[in-house]
Every structure is written in C-alpha cells, then in structure tokens.
Amino acid sequence: MDDGSVQVQVLSHPMVRARLTSLRDAETDTPAFRTLLAQLTTMLMYEALAGIDVDETTVRTPIGPCTGVRIAQPPLLVPVLRAGLGMLDAAMTLLPEAQIGFVGVARDEATARPNEYLVSLPRELAGRTVFVLDPMLATAGSMCHTLDVLARHGADDVTAVCVVGAPQGVAALQASPHRLRLVIGGIDDGLNEDSYIVPGLGDAGDRLFGPRNF
C-alpha cells in the first residue's frame, strides 16, 4: 500500500502472525505479553532496517581479510510513551548503536486526543534516520502528534513501527503532511465507539504496565 507520502508494509510472515495472535489473547498475562511484544518488535525492526544506509569496511577474520559493512550512522529510536517502552529493549538489542529519544503522550479518554507531557529529542534531526515505536495505531492521534514534534526538529527520514492498527489510523497518516514509512504487524477491522482497535489487543500500555493512575 503506497499513496506516495506514506509507504505501508504489512508483515505477513507466519511467525509475525503467530506472535500477534498470542499477543491478542485476553488470557495472555503481563509477563508473557512483554515477552511476546519484544519478540514481535524484533521481527518488525528487522524488516524496518532493510534499507538502512551502510558503509563498507574491512575486518580480519582468523583466516584473512574480509570486506563487509557497518551501519553508516546510528539511527534514533523514539518510543512513544508509555506503550512504546515495551518495544524499546528489543529494538536496542537488535540495534545497540542506536541513540534514544522520547515523546510522552497520554490519551484523553473523553476525546481520544493526545496530551503531550514529555519531549526529549536531539535539537537537530535533519538527515538522521528515525524509528518511532508505538504498538497501537488506532486514530493515529499520538503518532501524528509525534510526527509533528519530529518535524519541528527537522526529521526527514522517519519510519513508524507498530504492532497493529486500524484503517482509520492509516488514513489519518495518509492525510497528514508527513512523508514516512509504516511497518506494521496487522491492520484490523476498525475502531469501536471508544476509539479502540477491533479486534485489536486491548490497551497495550495497561497490559504491559498495569492501569494508569494519573
């Protein structure tokens, strides 16, 4: 799916589908949910990194010299707090040279709109590869807000990595002024009256960390 401004890659690998099925299960407890999300994040990030820039380098094996590659420039990982934190460790394990930024957004349950409470990013992001981590793409309010923040810092190479989304969220990204790539594990039927993804997997933040008390 590609409308010119948003390139959408939905992963259909059997392992992605199997882990996503277990993640959706209401019987999956918090420790298992965290493990499954980490496993799924590794798969999503592996695909998201397929086009990353590399520099050629030479190393010496025990037998002799060998030409290979290294990541050209450390990318920036930006988890959208709080649910995005559940994806961060797996992404860092796969990409230990990455730097980390944060955008904190709380959903207003009455309006389903995002309320920003934290931004911690490098001052200048032009020319930097940025990966935004957020399990859920429902209305895309939090994602669009995060993209606005990144744009103000000059970001021009952004990939959003999500576990599951709704068609409405994808449409909102396509209607936004931002150019980006979306790598996602599945796009579901839609949203319910409370703007939760159907069938979705519930509130990812609550399933990772427990209900919010603020």
GROMACS .gro file of C-alpha atoms in nm:
model
  214
    1MET     CA    1   0.000   0.000   0.000
    2ASP     CA    2   0.157   0.331  -0.106
    3ASP     CA    3  -0.008   0.667  -0.168
    4GLY     CA    4   0.322   0.845  -0.233
    5SER     CA    5   0.356   1.005   0.112
    6VAL     CA    6   0.309   0.700   0.335
    7GLN     CA    7   0.459   0.365   0.239
    8VAL     CA    8   0.276   0.090   0.428
    9GLN     CA    9   0.434  -0.251   0.478
   10VAL     CA   10   0.213  -0.510   0.648
   11LEU     CA   11   0.415  -0.814   0.752
   12SER     CA   12   0.254  -1.146   0.665
   13HIS     CA   13   0.529  -1.379   0.791
   14PRO     CA   14   0.382  -1.679   0.977
   15MET     CA   15   0.590  -1.604   1.288
   16VAL     CA   16   0.459  -1.247   1.300
   17ARG     CA   17   0.103  -1.373   1.270
   18ALA     CA   18   0.156  -1.638   1.538
   19ARG     CA   19   0.310  -1.397   1.789
   20LEU     CA   20   0.040  -1.138   1.716
   21THR     CA   21  -0.230  -1.399   1.779
   22SER     CA   22  -0.081  -1.481   2.120
   23LEU     CA   23  -0.045  -1.110   2.196
   24ARG     CA   24  -0.415  -1.055   2.125
   25ASP     CA   25  -0.527  -1.335   2.358
   26ALA     CA   26  -0.701  -1.195   2.667
   27GLU     CA   27  -0.559  -1.491   2.864
   28THR     CA   28  -0.200  -1.375   2.798
   29ASP     CA   29  -0.067  -1.238   3.128
   30THR     CA   30   0.164  -0.940   3.170
   31PRO     CA   31   0.499  -1.127   3.171
   32ALA     CA   32   0.406  -1.323   2.859
   33PHE     CA   33   0.268  -1.009   2.693
   34ARG     CA   34   0.601  -0.830   2.747
   35THR     CA   35   0.796  -1.125   2.603
   36LEU     CA   36   0.570  -1.158   2.300
   37LEU     CA   37   0.585  -0.786   2.229
   38ALA     CA   38   0.965  -0.796   2.243
   39GLN     CA   39   0.976  -1.092   2.004
   40LEU     CA   40   0.738  -0.923   1.763
   41THR     CA   41   0.931  -0.596   1.783
   42THR     CA   42   1.250  -0.778   1.678
   43MET     CA   43   1.072  -0.911   1.369
   44LEU     CA   44   0.923  -0.573   1.281
   45MET     CA   45   1.251  -0.389   1.331
   46TYR     CA   46   1.439  -0.645   1.121
   47GLU     CA   47   1.215  -0.553   0.827
   48ALA     CA   48   1.220  -0.182   0.908
   49LEU     CA   49   1.602  -0.183   0.892
   50ALA     CA   50   1.619  -0.347   0.549
   51GLY     CA   51   1.706  -0.022   0.372
   52ILE     CA   52   1.931   0.140   0.632
   53ASP     CA   53   2.248   0.305   0.499
   54VAL     CA   54   2.572   0.115   0.547
   55ASP     CA   55   2.941   0.188   0.492
   56GLU     CA   56   3.181  -0.067   0.352
   57THR     CA   57   3.454  -0.178   0.589
   58THR     CA   58   3.725  -0.443   0.608
   59VAL     CA   59   3.784  -0.676   0.902
   60ARG     CA   60   4.032  -0.954   0.953
   61THR     CA   61   3.888  -1.297   1.021
   62PRO     CA   62   4.101  -1.573   1.176
   63ILE     CA   63   4.179  -1.678   0.817
   64GLY     CA   64   4.227  -1.345   0.643
   65PRO     CA   65   4.075  -1.006   0.543
   66CYS     CA   66   3.706  -0.976   0.461
   67THR     CA   67   3.504  -0.685   0.321
   68GLY     CA   68   3.176  -0.620   0.497
   69VAL     CA   69   2.954  -0.334   0.612
   70ARG     CA   70   2.873  -0.133   0.923
   71ILE     CA   71   2.572   0.086   0.997
   72ALA     CA   72   2.663   0.424   0.845
   73GLN     CA   73   2.508   0.646   1.114
   74PRO     CA   74   2.344   0.549   1.443
   75PRO     CA   75   1.969   0.592   1.398
   76LEU     CA   76   1.740   0.741   1.660
   77LEU     CA   77   1.479   0.523   1.831
   78VAL     CA   78   1.178   0.716   1.962
   79PRO     CA   79   0.933   0.515   2.173
   80VAL     CA   80   0.600   0.690   2.221
   81LEU     CA   81   0.544   0.671   2.597
   82ARG     CA   82   0.422   0.478   2.760
   83ALA     CA   83   0.336   0.172   2.549
   84GLY     CA   84   0.632   0.227   2.317
   85LEU     CA   85   0.865   0.144   2.607
   86GLY     CA   86   0.757  -0.218   2.567
   87MET     CA   87   0.927  -0.219   2.225
   88LEU     CA   88   1.244  -0.034   2.318
   89ASP     CA   89   1.461  -0.307   2.471
   90ALA     CA   90   1.413  -0.540   2.174
   91ALA     CA   91   1.490  -0.260   1.929
   92MET     CA   92   1.805  -0.165   2.122
   93THR     CA   93   1.918  -0.528   2.136
   94LEU     CA   94   1.891  -0.550   1.759
   95LEU     CA   95   2.049  -0.207   1.711
   96PRO     CA   96   2.282  -0.135   2.007
   97GLU     CA   97   2.446   0.157   1.827
   98ALA     CA   98   2.117   0.349   1.819
   99GLN     CA   99   2.052   0.664   2.020
  100ILE     CA  100   1.725   0.712   2.209
  101GLY     CA  101   1.474   0.996   2.223
  102PHE     CA  102   1.133   1.011   2.392
  103VAL     CA  103   0.792   1.159   2.326
  104GLY     CA  104   0.537   1.117   2.604
  105VAL     CA  105   0.171   1.130   2.503
  106ALA     CA  106  -0.130   1.037   2.719
  107ARG     CA  107  -0.462   0.963   2.555
  108ASP     CA  108  -0.755   1.171   2.677
  109GLU     CA  109  -1.019   0.902   2.728
  110ALA     CA  110  -1.302   1.150   2.680
  111THR     CA  111  -1.184   1.283   2.344
  112ALA     CA  112  -0.931   1.016   2.231
  113ARG     CA  113  -0.695   1.305   2.160
  114PRO     CA  114  -0.327   1.309   2.265
  115ASN     CA  115  -0.195   1.515   2.556
  116GLU     CA  116   0.181   1.569   2.541
  117TYR     CA  117   0.371   1.550   2.870
  118LEU     CA  118   0.732   1.490   2.763
  119VAL     CA  119   0.966   1.560   2.472
  120SER     CA  120   1.333   1.461   2.490
  121LEU     CA  121   1.495   1.471   2.147
  122PRO     CA  122   1.816   1.591   1.982
  123ARG     CA  123   1.785   1.951   1.872
  124GLU     CA  124   1.852   1.877   1.503
  125LEU     CA  125   1.729   1.564   1.324
  126ALA     CA  126   1.773   1.655   0.956
  127GLY     CA  127   1.946   1.369   0.778
  128ARG     CA  128   1.901   1.130   1.074
  129THR     CA  129   1.713   0.802   1.036
  130VAL     CA  130   1.437   0.791   1.298
  131PHE     CA  131   1.228   0.492   1.405
  132VAL     CA  132   0.911   0.570   1.602
  133LEU     CA  133   0.797   0.281   1.823
  134ASP     CA  134   0.430   0.255   1.919
  135PRO     CA  135   0.239  -0.074   1.943
  136MET     CA  136  -0.105   0.066   1.853
  137LEU     CA  137  -0.212   0.281   1.559
  138ALA     CA  138  -0.577   0.348   1.638
  139THR     CA  139  -0.687   0.702   1.548
  140ALA     CA  140  -0.315   0.785   1.487
  141GLY     CA  141  -0.354   1.090   1.711
  142SER     CA  142  -0.044   1.006   1.917
  143MET     CA  143   0.155   0.911   1.607
  144CYS     CA  144   0.062   1.226   1.415
  145HIS     CA  145   0.147   1.436   1.720
  146THR     CA  146   0.484   1.264   1.747
  147LEU     CA  147   0.548   1.320   1.376
  148ASP     CA  148   0.467   1.690   1.423
  149VAL     CA  149   0.721   1.709   1.707
  150LEU     CA  150   0.986   1.530   1.499
  151ALA     CA  151   0.921   1.760   1.204
  152ARG     CA  152   0.984   2.063   1.423
  153HIS     CA  153   1.326   1.912   1.494
  154GLY     CA  154   1.390   1.875   1.121
  155ALA     CA  155   1.332   1.497   1.089
  156ASP     CA  156   1.306   1.397   0.723
  157ASP     CA  157   1.364   1.019   0.732
  158VAL     CA  158   1.104   0.858   0.958
  159THR     CA  159   0.979   0.500   0.987
  160ALA     CA  160   0.690   0.418   1.220
  161VAL     CA  161   0.698   0.067   1.365
  162CYS     CA  162   0.365  -0.055   1.502
  163VAL     CA  163   0.221  -0.391   1.602
  164VAL     CA  164  -0.141  -0.344   1.498
  165GLY     CA  165  -0.350  -0.064   1.353
  166ALA     CA  166  -0.691   0.037   1.223
  167PRO     CA  167  -0.774   0.160   0.872
  168GLN     CA  168  -0.870   0.494   1.026
  169GLY     CA  169  -0.519   0.533   1.168
  170VAL     CA  170  -0.356   0.456   0.836
  171ALA     CA  171  -0.590   0.702   0.663
  172ALA     CA  172  -0.502   0.971   0.918
  173LEU     CA  173  -0.132   0.923   0.843
  174GLN     CA  174  -0.201   0.943   0.471
  175ALA     CA  175  -0.395   1.266   0.524
  176SER     CA  176  -0.116   1.420   0.729
  177PRO     CA  177   0.158   1.636   0.574
  178HIS     CA  178   0.428   1.387   0.672
  179ARG     CA  179   0.624   1.151   0.449
  180LEU     CA  180   0.709   0.827   0.623
  181ARG     CA  181   0.723   0.451   0.605
  182LEU     CA  182   0.492   0.240   0.822
  183VAL     CA  183   0.598  -0.114   0.914
  184ILE     CA  184   0.312  -0.291   1.093
  185GLY     CA  185   0.216  -0.640   1.201
  186GLY     CA  186  -0.150  -0.618   1.102
  187ILE     CA  187  -0.434  -0.383   1.010
  188ASP     CA  188  -0.761  -0.474   1.180
  189ASP     CA  189  -1.129  -0.412   1.104
  190GLY     CA  190  -1.170  -0.066   1.255
  191LEU     CA  191  -1.240   0.123   1.576
  192ASN     CA  192  -1.519   0.088   1.832
  193GLU     CA  193  -1.713   0.375   1.987
  194ASP     CA  194  -1.430   0.429   2.237
  195SER     CA  195  -1.170   0.450   1.955
  196TYR     CA  196  -1.010   0.118   2.045
  197ILE     CA  197  -0.892  -0.110   1.767
  198VAL     CA  198  -1.129  -0.401   1.685
  199PRO     CA  199  -1.040  -0.681   1.741
  200GLY     CA  200  -0.707  -0.529   1.848
  201LEU     CA  201  -0.536  -0.645   2.166
  202GLY     CA  202  -0.678  -0.411   2.428
  203ASP     CA  203  -0.481  -0.128   2.586
  204ALA     CA  204  -0.116  -0.217   2.524
  205GLY     CA  205   0.008   0.017   2.797
  206ASP     CA  206  -0.224  -0.133   3.057
  207ARG     CA  207  -0.132  -0.488   2.954
  208LEU     CA  208   0.238  -0.402   2.978
  209PHE     CA  209   0.247  -0.192   3.293
  210GLY     CA  210  -0.093  -0.203   3.462
  211PRO     CA  211  -0.373   0.057   3.461
  212ARG     CA  212  -0.275   0.423   3.469
  213ASN     CA  213  -0.324   0.602   3.799
  214PHE     CA  214  -0.264   0.955   3.667
   0.00000   0.00000   0.00000
